[in-house]
Amino acid sequence: MTIAILALQGAFAEHQQMLGRLGVDSVQIRKLSDWQEYAAATNADGSKGALIIPGGESTAMQKIIRDEELFEPVRKAILQGMPVFGTCAGLIMLDAEHLATMDIKVRRNAYGRQLGSFHATDTFKGIGTVPMTFIRAPYIESVGEGVEVLSVVDGNIVAARQGKQLVTAFHPELDDDLRIHQYFLKEMVGI
């Protein structure tokens, strides 16, 4: 299977490197024709593929995804069951205020500006202790029914899943540990 990576802005290349280290092919999605080509290769609506939405700047990503006419087809594919992994800004993109595919309420820039960035090591349900790099990170303020909390740091929810959607407030693509990407591939994608 080839995993699509939304390459509008942010740490998409780092996700592609992580997938490459795991022996998984990926393709960057920058415009509607990229998405249409990926959807055609996976099936008519793309719901047989999988998508990663990287960290970056959520306001810029929101504007670009609309400008490139990707908002509706991406949202539709996720709602139809396409597995998706959102990190940092990708987490924000999936919340009720944006693509609205995951029943979570998010606090943006929850730890302050760039100087509030930090590194932690904490527990991730189903994996164990993992490194976590937070850069102008959000956290999840509340979750709805059907959302499973996977990690809490300092009392804040920093990772969760709902069906085939996985989100982290931190950037696993910026650490050497492959286990969160492996978790996504095994638990959500089924490979």
PDB file of N, CA and C in Angstrom, residues 2 17 20 26 33 49 88 95 99 132 185 188:
ATOM      1  N   THR A   2       0.406   2.266  -0.656  1.00  0.00           N
ATOM      2  CA  THR A   2       1.069   3.563  -0.667  1.00  0.00           C
ATOM      3  C   THR A   2       0.273   4.521   0.209  1.00  0.00           C
ATOM      4  N   GLN A  17      10.139  10.149   5.253  1.00  0.00           N
ATOM      5  CA  GLN A  17      11.366   9.447   5.654  1.00  0.00           C
ATOM      6  C   GLN A  17      11.058   8.326   6.637  1.00  0.00           C
ATOM      7  N   GLY A  20       9.563   5.479   4.782  1.00  0.00           N
ATOM      8  CA  GLY A  20      10.623   4.831   4.023  1.00  0.00           C
ATOM      9  C   GLY A  20      11.466   3.910   4.885  1.00  0.00           C
ATOM     10  N   SER A  26       5.153   5.980  -0.137  1.00  0.00           N
ATOM     11  CA  SER A  26       4.287   7.124   0.132  1.00  0.00           C
ATOM     12  C   SER A  26       4.304   8.062  -1.061  1.00  0.00           C
ATOM     13  N   SER A  33      -5.234  17.424  -8.315  1.00  0.00           N
ATOM     14  CA  SER A  33      -4.890  16.367  -9.283  1.00  0.00           C
ATOM     15  C   SER A  33      -4.048  15.264  -8.633  1.00  0.00           C
ATOM     16  N   GLY A  49      -7.134   3.918   0.654  1.00  0.00           N
ATOM     17  CA  GLY A  49      -5.782   4.372   0.924  1.00  0.00           C
ATOM     18  C   GLY A  49      -5.629   4.743   2.384  1.00  0.00           C
ATOM     19  N   CYS A  88       0.277  17.171  15.459  1.00  0.00           N
ATOM     20  CA  CYS A  88       0.315  18.590  15.814  1.00  0.00           C
ATOM     21  C   CYS A  88      -0.735  19.380  15.009  1.00  0.00           C
ATOM     22  N   ASP A  95     -10.106  18.255  13.969  1.00  0.00           N
ATOM     23  CA  ASP A  95     -11.058  18.557  15.044  1.00  0.00           C
ATOM     24  C   ASP A  95     -12.375  19.126  14.514  1.00  0.00           C
ATOM     25  N   LEU A  99     -11.739  20.029   9.635  1.00  0.00           N
ATOM     26  CA  LEU A  99     -12.330  18.976   8.798  1.00  0.00           C
ATOM     27  C   LEU A  99     -13.511  18.292   9.493  1.00  0.00           C
ATOM     28  N   MET A 132       8.628  12.319  22.913  1.00  0.00           N
ATOM     29  CA  MET A 132       7.614  13.228  22.389  1.00  0.00           C
ATOM     30  C   MET A 132       8.213  14.624  22.228  1.00  0.00           C
ATOM     31  N   LEU A 185       0.198   2.155  11.161  1.00  0.00           N
ATOM     32  CA  LEU A 185       0.142   1.209  10.041  1.00  0.00           C
ATOM     33  C   LEU A 185      -0.550  -0.091  10.444  1.00  0.00           C
ATOM     34  N   MET A 188      -4.547   1.081  12.312  1.00  0.00           N
ATOM     35  CA  MET A 188      -5.499   1.813  11.495  1.00  0.00           C
ATOM     36  C   MET A 188      -5.510   1.332  10.047  1.00  0.00           C
TER      37      MET A 188
END
